[in-house]
Amino acid sequence: MNILYLGPMQENVNQNFIPLHSKNNLVITWLINILASTTLIGMFILLALLPVFISSYTWVLIIIALVYYPIWAIVVYRFFKYIKSKIAITIKAINIDKQGVHFYKKDNSITHILYSQLEQSYLSDQYDVYLKQVNKTYHLAVRANGIETRVVFDGTDYGSMYYITNARALRARFIEGIVRFRPDLKVDPFIFKEFCIDPNHFTFDSKRYIKHIVNAALIIGLIILFSTLLAWLITLA
């Protein structure tokens, strides 16, 4: 079993742990929200006009409308009610200190994940701090108060987007806090590789991140090139 060796890092456990606050980019946040709102409104308008494209006969439109528009209205109502509920719990700020991570929401409530709450995980075979794959994306996972908890720093819930510019630094600082204040917990080494974190200084490794981006771009480029070449060969056959 491969366990991450944290001895050298734990020598600095008594040094000052500097709190870190999230930084929001208001311009990008508003652009994302405006684009998302415009897209949704356009989609619902298009769906509202759908019966018109089905038939040009008035009597057919009336019959379709009697069935279609009540369903359309219910779907729109429930969808916007869901979006409203998500907006209410938007994470607008994140703070990390010696106690743990604190998520400040738009409804003025605060969610805490404290280092003292973290426990050994029974859902991970080897590690107490590990990765959880959700929709092909890895999230940091811990066990707090007997519950598996995903710790997400980028605020990507639908309908509640705040663009956080230093999400990677926040994640690295939270992991640093675990190592410093909870040395009894085992951290999966793959976390440092996946999130491009320097395991010695707990800083975001931009070179490794750029390397990941370049590798991904090369793979996508090769796939596109191969697909284009294959399509060209098929047209010649």
Short mmCIF file of C-alpha atoms in Angstrom, two decimals:
data_model
loop_
_atom_site.label_atom_id
_atom_site.label_comp_id
_atom_site.label_asym_id
_atom_site.label_seq_id
_atom_site.Cartn_x
_atom_site.Cartn_y
_atom_site.Cartn_z
CA MET A 1 0.00 0.00 0.00
CA ASN A 2 1.44 3.37 -1.05
CA ILE A 3 1.05 5.95 1.70
CA LEU A 4 2.08 9.56 1.18
CA TYR A 5 5.07 10.41 3.38
CA LEU A 6 4.44 13.75 5.05
CA GLY A 7 7.34 13.90 7.50
CA PRO A 8 9.23 16.88 5.99
CA MET A 9 6.01 18.86 5.64
CA GLN A 10 4.98 18.26 9.23
CA GLU A 11 8.19 19.89 10.51
CA ASN A 12 6.63 23.27 9.74
CA VAL A 13 3.36 22.55 11.52
CA ASN A 14 4.03 25.15 14.21
CA GLN A 15 4.67 27.94 11.74
CA ASN A 16 1.98 30.54 11.19
CA PHE A 17 -0.83 29.31 9.00
CA ILE A 18 -1.87 32.30 6.91
CA PRO A 19 -5.64 32.54 6.23
CA LEU A 20 -6.71 32.70 2.60
CA HIS A 21 -9.82 34.40 1.21
CA SER A 22 -11.50 33.78 -2.12
CA LYS A 23 -11.27 36.33 -4.91
CA ASN A 24 -14.26 36.80 -7.19
CA ASN A 25 -14.02 38.21 -10.70
CA LEU A 26 -17.22 40.28 -10.93
CA VAL A 27 -16.86 40.95 -14.66
CA ILE A 28 -16.62 37.27 -15.60
CA THR A 29 -19.33 36.42 -13.04
CA TRP A 30 -21.78 38.85 -14.62
CA LEU A 31 -20.85 37.80 -18.16
CA ILE A 32 -21.48 34.15 -17.29
CA ASN A 33 -24.82 34.94 -15.64
CA ILE A 34 -25.96 37.19 -18.49
CA LEU A 35 -24.98 34.59 -21.10
CA ALA A 36 -26.70 31.79 -19.15
CA SER A 37 -29.86 33.87 -18.60
CA THR A 38 -30.03 34.91 -22.25
CA THR A 39 -29.58 31.32 -23.40
CA LEU A 40 -32.30 30.02 -21.07
CA ILE A 41 -34.79 32.74 -22.01
CA GLY A 42 -34.14 32.13 -25.70
CA MET A 43 -34.60 28.38 -25.23
CA PHE A 44 -37.94 28.80 -23.45
CA ILE A 45 -39.18 31.27 -26.07
CA LEU A 46 -38.25 28.79 -28.79
CA LEU A 47 -40.11 26.04 -26.94
CA ALA A 48 -43.11 28.36 -26.56
CA LEU A 49 -43.20 28.87 -30.34
CA LEU A 50 -42.75 25.17 -31.11
CA PRO A 51 -46.48 24.47 -31.80
CA VAL A 52 -46.44 27.16 -34.50
CA PHE A 53 -43.84 25.18 -36.44
CA ILE A 54 -45.80 21.94 -36.13
CA SER A 55 -48.89 22.94 -38.08
CA SER A 56 -50.33 25.96 -39.86
CA TYR A 57 -53.94 24.90 -39.30
CA THR A 58 -55.68 26.93 -36.61
CA TRP A 59 -57.76 24.09 -35.23
CA VAL A 60 -54.68 21.86 -34.92
CA LEU A 61 -52.80 24.64 -33.11
CA ILE A 62 -55.67 25.08 -30.66
CA ILE A 63 -55.75 21.37 -29.83
CA ILE A 64 -51.96 21.23 -29.42
CA ALA A 65 -51.93 24.42 -27.34
CA LEU A 66 -54.53 23.06 -24.91
CA VAL A 67 -52.19 20.17 -24.10
CA TYR A 68 -48.77 21.69 -24.70
CA TYR A 69 -48.86 25.07 -22.96
CA PRO A 70 -50.01 23.85 -19.53
CA ILE A 71 -47.09 21.40 -19.56
CA TRP A 72 -44.76 24.15 -20.79
CA ALA A 73 -45.91 26.50 -18.01
CA ILE A 74 -45.38 23.85 -15.31
CA VAL A 75 -41.90 23.03 -16.60
CA VAL A 76 -40.90 26.71 -16.75
CA TYR A 77 -42.29 27.37 -13.25
CA ARG A 78 -40.53 24.40 -11.67
CA PHE A 79 -37.27 25.14 -13.45
CA PHE A 80 -37.11 28.79 -12.35
CA LYS A 81 -38.16 27.78 -8.84
CA TYR A 82 -35.20 25.40 -8.79
CA ILE A 83 -32.86 28.13 -10.09
CA LYS A 84 -34.15 30.52 -7.42
CA SER A 85 -33.43 27.97 -4.70
CA LYS A 86 -29.90 27.49 -6.03
CA ILE A 87 -29.27 31.23 -6.16
CA ALA A 88 -30.30 31.54 -2.51
CA ILE A 89 -27.48 29.21 -1.44
CA THR A 90 -24.86 30.61 -3.79
CA ILE A 91 -21.37 30.45 -2.30
CA LYS A 92 -20.20 34.03 -2.68
CA ALA A 93 -17.06 33.85 -0.53
CA ILE A 94 -14.71 31.22 0.91
CA ASN A 95 -12.33 31.63 3.83
CA ILE A 96 -9.70 29.15 5.02
CA ASP A 97 -8.06 29.51 8.44
CA LYS A 98 -6.64 27.35 11.24
CA GLN A 99 -10.10 25.96 12.03
CA GLY A 100 -10.97 24.82 8.51
CA VAL A 101 -12.85 26.10 5.47
CA HIS A 102 -15.88 28.38 5.70
CA PHE A 103 -18.36 28.87 2.84
CA TYR A 104 -20.33 32.14 2.98
CA LYS A 105 -23.62 31.93 1.09
CA LYS A 106 -25.86 34.55 -0.46
CA ASP A 107 -28.62 33.95 2.10
CA ASN A 108 -26.09 34.94 4.83
CA SER A 109 -25.71 31.38 6.10
CA ILE A 110 -22.27 29.83 6.60
CA THR A 111 -21.21 26.23 6.08
CA HIS A 112 -18.12 25.05 7.93
CA ILE A 113 -15.87 22.06 7.32
CA LEU A 114 -13.53 22.07 10.31
CA TYR A 115 -10.31 20.12 10.57
CA SER A 116 -11.48 18.83 13.95
CA GLN A 117 -14.54 17.26 12.26
CA LEU A 118 -12.53 15.18 9.80
CA GLU A 119 -12.48 11.44 10.39
CA GLN A 120 -10.90 8.36 8.94
CA SER A 121 -12.86 7.38 5.87
CA TYR A 122 -14.45 3.96 5.57
CA LEU A 123 -15.27 4.62 1.91
CA SER A 124 -11.62 4.76 0.84
CA ASP A 125 -9.47 1.64 0.98
CA GLN A 126 -6.23 3.46 1.71
CA TYR A 127 -6.70 7.16 2.29
CA ASP A 128 -8.75 9.50 4.48
CA VAL A 129 -8.51 12.43 2.06
CA TYR A 130 -9.13 11.26 -1.48
CA LEU A 131 -10.72 12.03 -4.84
CA LYS A 132 -14.35 11.47 -5.79
CA GLN A 133 -15.24 11.39 -9.48
CA VAL A 134 -18.46 13.23 -10.35
CA ASN A 135 -19.45 13.62 -14.02
CA LYS A 136 -15.89 12.87 -15.17
CA THR A 137 -14.52 15.56 -12.82
CA TYR A 138 -12.51 14.84 -9.69
CA HIS A 139 -13.59 16.48 -6.43
CA LEU A 140 -11.72 16.51 -3.15
CA ALA A 141 -13.51 14.26 -0.63
CA VAL A 142 -13.25 13.87 3.14
CA ARG A 143 -15.32 12.28 5.88
CA ALA A 144 -16.74 14.86 8.29
CA ASN A 145 -19.07 14.00 11.18
CA GLY A 146 -19.66 10.54 9.76
CA ILE A 147 -20.66 11.78 6.30
CA GLU A 148 -18.67 11.71 3.08
CA THR A 149 -18.30 15.35 2.06
CA ARG A 150 -17.11 16.75 -1.26
CA VAL A 151 -15.14 19.98 -0.85
CA VAL A 152 -15.56 22.13 -3.96
CA PHE A 153 -13.95 25.54 -4.34
CA ASP A 154 -14.94 26.69 -7.83
CA GLY A 155 -18.65 27.41 -7.21
CA THR A 156 -19.96 25.68 -10.31
CA ASP A 157 -23.54 24.96 -9.25
CA TYR A 158 -26.07 25.68 -11.99
CA GLY A 159 -27.91 28.93 -11.36
CA SER A 160 -25.50 30.04 -8.64
CA MET A 161 -22.27 30.89 -10.43
CA TYR A 162 -19.65 33.05 -8.77
CA TYR A 163 -16.38 32.94 -10.67
CA ILE A 164 -13.60 32.38 -8.12
CA THR A 165 -10.18 33.25 -9.51
CA ASN A 166 -8.05 31.58 -6.81
CA ALA A 167 -9.94 28.29 -6.43
CA ARG A 168 -6.76 26.25 -6.95
CA ALA A 169 -4.90 28.19 -4.25
CA LEU A 170 -7.83 27.69 -1.87
CA ARG A 171 -7.79 23.94 -2.49
CA ALA A 172 -4.04 23.79 -1.89
CA ARG A 173 -4.33 25.79 1.35
CA PHE A 174 -7.12 23.54 2.65
CA ILE A 175 -4.99 20.45 2.01
CA GLU A 176 -2.06 22.17 3.72
CA GLY A 177 -4.29 22.72 6.75
CA ILE A 178 -5.19 19.03 6.83
CA VAL A 179 -1.52 18.05 6.75
CA ARG A 180 -0.58 20.58 9.43
CA PHE A 181 -3.45 20.17 11.88
CA ARG A 182 -4.54 16.58 11.19
CA PRO A 183 -1.33 14.59 10.61
CA ASP A 184 -3.25 11.44 11.61
CA LEU A 185 -5.15 11.53 8.30
CA LYS A 186 -3.68 9.93 5.18
CA VAL A 187 -3.77 12.00 2.00
CA ASP A 188 -3.96 10.35 -1.41
CA PRO A 189 -0.78 11.38 -3.33
CA PHE A 190 -2.81 11.48 -6.55
CA ILE A 191 -4.53 14.62 -5.20
CA PHE A 192 -1.31 16.58 -5.62
CA LYS A 193 -0.88 15.33 -9.17
CA GLU A 194 -4.49 15.82 -10.25
CA PHE A 195 -4.80 19.34 -8.82
CA CYS A 196 -1.22 20.36 -9.72
CA ILE A 197 -0.17 21.09 -6.13
CA ASP A 198 3.46 21.22 -5.03
CA PRO A 199 3.54 18.70 -2.12
CA ASN A 200 6.45 20.50 -0.44
CA HIS A 201 5.18 24.08 -0.47
CA PHE A 202 1.42 23.58 -1.03
CA THR A 203 1.36 26.02 -3.92
CA PHE A 204 -0.34 25.69 -7.29
CA ASP A 205 2.11 24.21 -9.79
CA SER A 206 1.37 26.26 -12.91
CA LYS A 207 3.98 24.42 -15.01
CA ARG A 208 2.33 21.06 -14.35
CA TYR A 209 -1.10 22.58 -15.06
CA ILE A 210 0.07 24.01 -18.39
CA LYS A 211 1.58 20.62 -19.23
CA HIS A 212 -1.81 18.99 -18.56
CA ILE A 213 -3.54 21.55 -20.79
CA VAL A 214 -1.01 21.03 -23.60
CA ASN A 215 -1.31 17.24 -23.38
CA ALA A 216 -5.11 17.45 -23.46
CA ALA A 217 -4.98 19.83 -26.44
CA LEU A 218 -2.63 17.47 -28.29
CA ILE A 219 -4.91 14.49 -27.68
CA ILE A 220 -7.98 16.42 -28.85
CA GLY A 221 -6.04 17.69 -31.87
CA LEU A 222 -4.97 14.16 -32.82
CA ILE A 223 -8.54 12.90 -32.49
CA ILE A 224 -9.84 15.71 -34.72
CA LEU A 225 -7.04 15.13 -37.23
CA PHE A 226 -7.68 11.38 -37.32
CA SER A 227 -11.45 11.91 -37.68
CA THR A 228 -10.94 14.41 -40.51
CA LEU A 229 -8.50 12.10 -42.29
CA LEU A 230 -10.88 9.16 -41.91
CA ALA A 231 -13.80 11.18 -43.28
CA TRP A 232 -11.65 12.29 -46.24
CA LEU A 233 -10.65 8.70 -47.00
CA ILE A 234 -14.30 7.62 -46.86
CA THR A 235 -15.26 10.32 -49.38
CA LEU A 236 -12.53 9.07 -51.73
CA ALA A 237 -13.71 5.46 -51.53
#
